[in-house]
Amino acid sequence: MYQEEFLPVVFNVRFSSNQALPIEKWRSRIHDVLHLYVDQICISDERVIGHIKALAQIDEKDFIKYSCISNSNAINSNFHGNHQDLFDINVIINSLVSNISENESRVFLERSCQALIKQDSGIQILINKNLKQPDNHHHHHGDGDDCPICNGYHH
Amino acid sequence: MLLKTIEMLSAADKKCAIIINEIGDVGIDNRQMRMLGYEVLDLFGGCVCCTMKVTLEATINHLLEGYQDLDYILFEPSGMANPLSMYPAMMNCGYREEEIQNVFIFDPTRVVLYEKRMNQLFNDSINLARCVVINKLDEVGQREIEEAVKMVETIRPGLRTFKMNLKNELCQEFHQYL
C-alpha cells in the first residue's frame, strides 16, 4: 500500500584496492559509505527510509549484510563466513526511500564514495548501472507475454 | 526471525517453504538465503506488475502442488505491504483464517513512523496479528519499548506480546507459543 510512495533503487558497487585488505577493513569502509549515503538522505525530513539494505558478496557462501531501516542512521551489519584478505568486493545496495528520485539517490551514493576515496586513496569504487529494477509499468517478462506466475490472468 | 524460525522447525523435522515478498528488494534477501545454503525459487522474479493477491495466490498454489509434504509455508511480506491485502489470497488457497499464524514484528525504532506515516498499516497489522514480537530491545530505551507496548494495547488490549532481541535466540516463551 505504500509501494507508490517509496522508490526502490538498486546499485551495484565494486570496491577494489591495490593490496589485499582484511574483511573487517572492507566491512568498515562499506559501512562508512552507507553511513554517508544515509546521512544525505536524512537531511530532508520529507524523506523516510523504508529500508536500505546491502549485500557485500565475498564468495559463493560468504557475505556481509548491511541493513538500515530508519532515519536514526543505525546501520547493522552481519558477517557470515571465514576471515580472509581480499583485493575487491562487490556490493549490491537496495534503497527504498520516499520522496527521492533515482538520480538524487545516485548522486548521494556517488558523493559518499568520493568521500571515502579522498579519505583512503588506496581504494577505488565503481558504481555500475542499476541491476534489474522493479517497475510499476513494465513486466519482467516481455510485453505481450503472459506473466509466468499467473499466466496473464491479472490483466 | 525468519531464519531462526526455520532452524527451529527444521530441528523438529518439519518441512517448510519460505515466501519473501521483496518489493524494492532486488536480489538481496534471496541471494543471502542462497548463500546460506537454502534452495530459493525466484517465483516473484522482482516483478511488481502483478497484484499482490494474484501473485501470492499463484505462488502458494505452486508450492502446494510441487511440494505436497510441506508442513509450513512461512511468508515474510515487505514491511511496506498491508497484511490485510494478503488474507484473501491465502484463504483462496484453502486456508482458514484461524490457520494463518500472523506474527507482527514490531521494530520500536519505527514508533514515530508507524504513528505518523504508516498508521493504517500499523492498525491493520495489529488487528490481524495473533501475537506481536517487539524486537531490537538493545537498540532503544525503555521509553520506546513502553510506547510500543502502549500502541499495541491501545488497538488490541490483551494481545499477546513478546519482547525479544532477535539477534539472540528466540525466547523460550515464544518458542513454546509457536
PDB file of C-alpha atoms in Angstrom, chain B residues 10-90:
ATOM      1  CA  SER B  10      13.981 -27.876  10.808  1.00  0.00           C
ATOM      2  CA  ALA B  11      15.224 -29.181  14.156  1.00  0.00           C
ATOM      3  CA  ALA B  12      11.701 -30.536  14.734  1.00  0.00           C
ATOM      4  CA  ASP B  13      11.863 -32.303  11.307  1.00  0.00           C
ATOM      5  CA  LYS B  14       9.249 -30.012   9.791  1.00  0.00           C
ATOM      6  CA  LYS B  15       9.473 -29.182   6.122  1.00  0.00           C
ATOM      7  CA  CYS B  16       8.826 -25.572   5.298  1.00  0.00           C
ATOM      8  CA  ALA B  17       8.801 -23.247   2.328  1.00  0.00           C
ATOM      9  CA  ILE B  18       9.501 -19.564   2.555  1.00  0.00           C
ATOM     10  CA  ILE B  19       7.925 -16.822   0.502  1.00  0.00           C
ATOM     11  CA  ILE B  20       9.706 -13.489   0.690  1.00  0.00           C
ATOM     12  CA  ASN B  21       7.987 -10.568  -0.951  1.00  0.00           C
ATOM     13  CA  GLU B  22      10.935  -8.410  -1.880  1.00  0.00           C
ATOM     14  CA  ILE B  23       9.277  -5.289  -3.185  1.00  0.00           C
ATOM     15  CA  GLY B  24      12.133  -2.977  -3.962  1.00  0.00           C
ATOM     16  CA  ASP B  25      14.489  -5.599  -2.663  1.00  0.00           C
ATOM     17  CA  VAL B  26      16.035  -6.880  -5.862  1.00  0.00           C
ATOM     18  CA  GLY B  27      18.340  -9.738  -5.207  1.00  0.00           C
ATOM     19  CA  ILE B  28      19.361  -9.068  -1.602  1.00  0.00           C
ATOM     20  CA  ASP B  29      17.425 -11.418   0.659  1.00  0.00           C
ATOM     21  CA  ASN B  30      17.163 -14.186  -1.926  1.00  0.00           C
ATOM     22  CA  ARG B  31      20.924 -14.052  -2.547  1.00  0.00           C
ATOM     23  CA  GLN B  32      21.564 -14.165   1.173  1.00  0.00           C
ATOM     24  CA  MET B  33      19.315 -17.199   1.578  1.00  0.00           C
ATOM     25  CA  ARG B  34      21.086 -18.969  -1.293  1.00  0.00           C
ATOM     26  CA  MET B  35      24.486 -18.209   0.186  1.00  0.00           C
ATOM     27  CA  LEU B  36      23.299 -19.707   3.444  1.00  0.00           C
ATOM     28  CA  GLY B  37      22.569 -22.923   1.566  1.00  0.00           C
ATOM     29  CA  TYR B  38      18.797 -22.704   1.159  1.00  0.00           C
ATOM     30  CA  GLU B  39      17.067 -23.625  -2.062  1.00  0.00           C
ATOM     31  CA  VAL B  40      15.442 -20.455  -3.378  1.00  0.00           C
ATOM     32  CA  LEU B  41      12.890 -20.244  -6.152  1.00  0.00           C
ATOM     33  CA  ASP B  42      12.594 -16.806  -7.704  1.00  0.00           C
ATOM     34  CA  LEU B  43       8.871 -17.010  -8.117  1.00  0.00           C
ATOM     35  CA  PHE B  44       8.352 -13.300  -7.803  1.00  0.00           C
ATOM     36  CA  GLY B  45      11.219 -12.537 -10.155  1.00  0.00           C
ATOM     37  CA  GLY B  46      11.373  -8.960  -8.942  1.00  0.00           C
ATOM     38  CA  CYS B  47       8.066  -8.334 -10.654  1.00  0.00           C
ATOM     39  CA  VAL B  48       5.664  -5.928  -9.048  1.00  0.00           C
ATOM     40  CA  CYS B  49       3.396  -5.740 -12.046  1.00  0.00           C
ATOM     41  CA  CYS B  50       1.061  -8.409 -10.725  1.00  0.00           C
ATOM     42  CA  THR B  51      -1.252  -7.544  -7.882  1.00  0.00           C
ATOM     43  CA  MET B  52      -0.134  -8.851  -4.531  1.00  0.00           C
ATOM     44  CA  LYS B  53      -3.213 -11.023  -4.312  1.00  0.00           C
ATOM     45  CA  VAL B  54      -2.806 -12.804  -7.620  1.00  0.00           C
ATOM     46  CA  THR B  55       0.944 -13.288  -7.262  1.00  0.00           C
ATOM     47  CA  LEU B  56       0.740 -14.609  -3.734  1.00  0.00           C
ATOM     48  CA  GLU B  57      -2.098 -16.959  -4.587  1.00  0.00           C
ATOM     49  CA  ALA B  58      -0.219 -18.353  -7.590  1.00  0.00           C
ATOM     50  CA  THR B  59       2.923 -18.761  -5.512  1.00  0.00           C
ATOM     51  CA  ILE B  60       1.171 -20.641  -2.712  1.00  0.00           C
ATOM     52  CA  ASN B  61      -0.605 -22.903  -5.208  1.00  0.00           C
ATOM     53  CA  HIS B  62       2.698 -23.574  -6.954  1.00  0.00           C
ATOM     54  CA  LEU B  63       4.254 -24.634  -3.639  1.00  0.00           C
ATOM     55  CA  LEU B  64       1.285 -26.790  -2.639  1.00  0.00           C
ATOM     56  CA  GLU B  65       1.347 -28.595  -5.978  1.00  0.00           C
ATOM     57  CA  GLY B  66       5.109 -29.012  -6.155  1.00  0.00           C
ATOM     58  CA  TYR B  67       5.838 -29.869  -2.529  1.00  0.00           C
ATOM     59  CA  GLN B  68       2.977 -31.899  -1.162  1.00  0.00           C
ATOM     60  CA  ASP B  69       4.723 -32.835   2.080  1.00  0.00           C
ATOM     61  CA  LEU B  70       5.091 -29.253   3.302  1.00  0.00           C
ATOM     62  CA  ASP B  71       4.319 -28.690   6.953  1.00  0.00           C
ATOM     63  CA  TYR B  72       4.516 -24.907   6.909  1.00  0.00           C
ATOM     64  CA  ILE B  73       4.696 -22.017   4.491  1.00  0.00           C
ATOM     65  CA  LEU B  74       6.431 -19.034   6.050  1.00  0.00           C
ATOM     66  CA  PHE B  75       5.622 -15.748   4.400  1.00  0.00           C
ATOM     67  CA  GLU B  76       7.555 -12.562   5.035  1.00  0.00           C
ATOM     68  CA  PRO B  77       5.948  -9.683   3.170  1.00  0.00           C
ATOM     69  CA  SER B  78       7.620  -6.376   2.512  1.00  0.00           C
ATOM     70  CA  GLY B  79       7.358  -4.067   5.506  1.00  0.00           C
ATOM     71  CA  MET B  80       5.508  -1.684   3.212  1.00  0.00           C
ATOM     72  CA  ALA B  81       2.703  -4.135   2.422  1.00  0.00           C
ATOM     73  CA  ASN B  82      -0.539  -4.241   4.362  1.00  0.00           C
ATOM     74  CA  PRO B  83      -1.234  -7.797   5.558  1.00  0.00           C
ATOM     75  CA  LEU B  84      -4.943  -7.178   5.073  1.00  0.00           C
ATOM     76  CA  SER B  85      -4.363  -7.372   1.313  1.00  0.00           C
ATOM     77  CA  MET B  86      -2.798 -10.833   1.626  1.00  0.00           C
ATOM     78  CA  TYR B  87      -5.530 -12.678   3.506  1.00  0.00           C
ATOM     79  CA  PRO B  88      -7.847 -13.171   0.504  1.00  0.00           C
ATOM     80  CA  ALA B  89      -5.013 -14.879  -1.413  1.00  0.00           C
ATOM     81  CA  MET B  90      -4.266 -17.258   1.450  1.00  0.00           C
TER      82      MET B  90
END
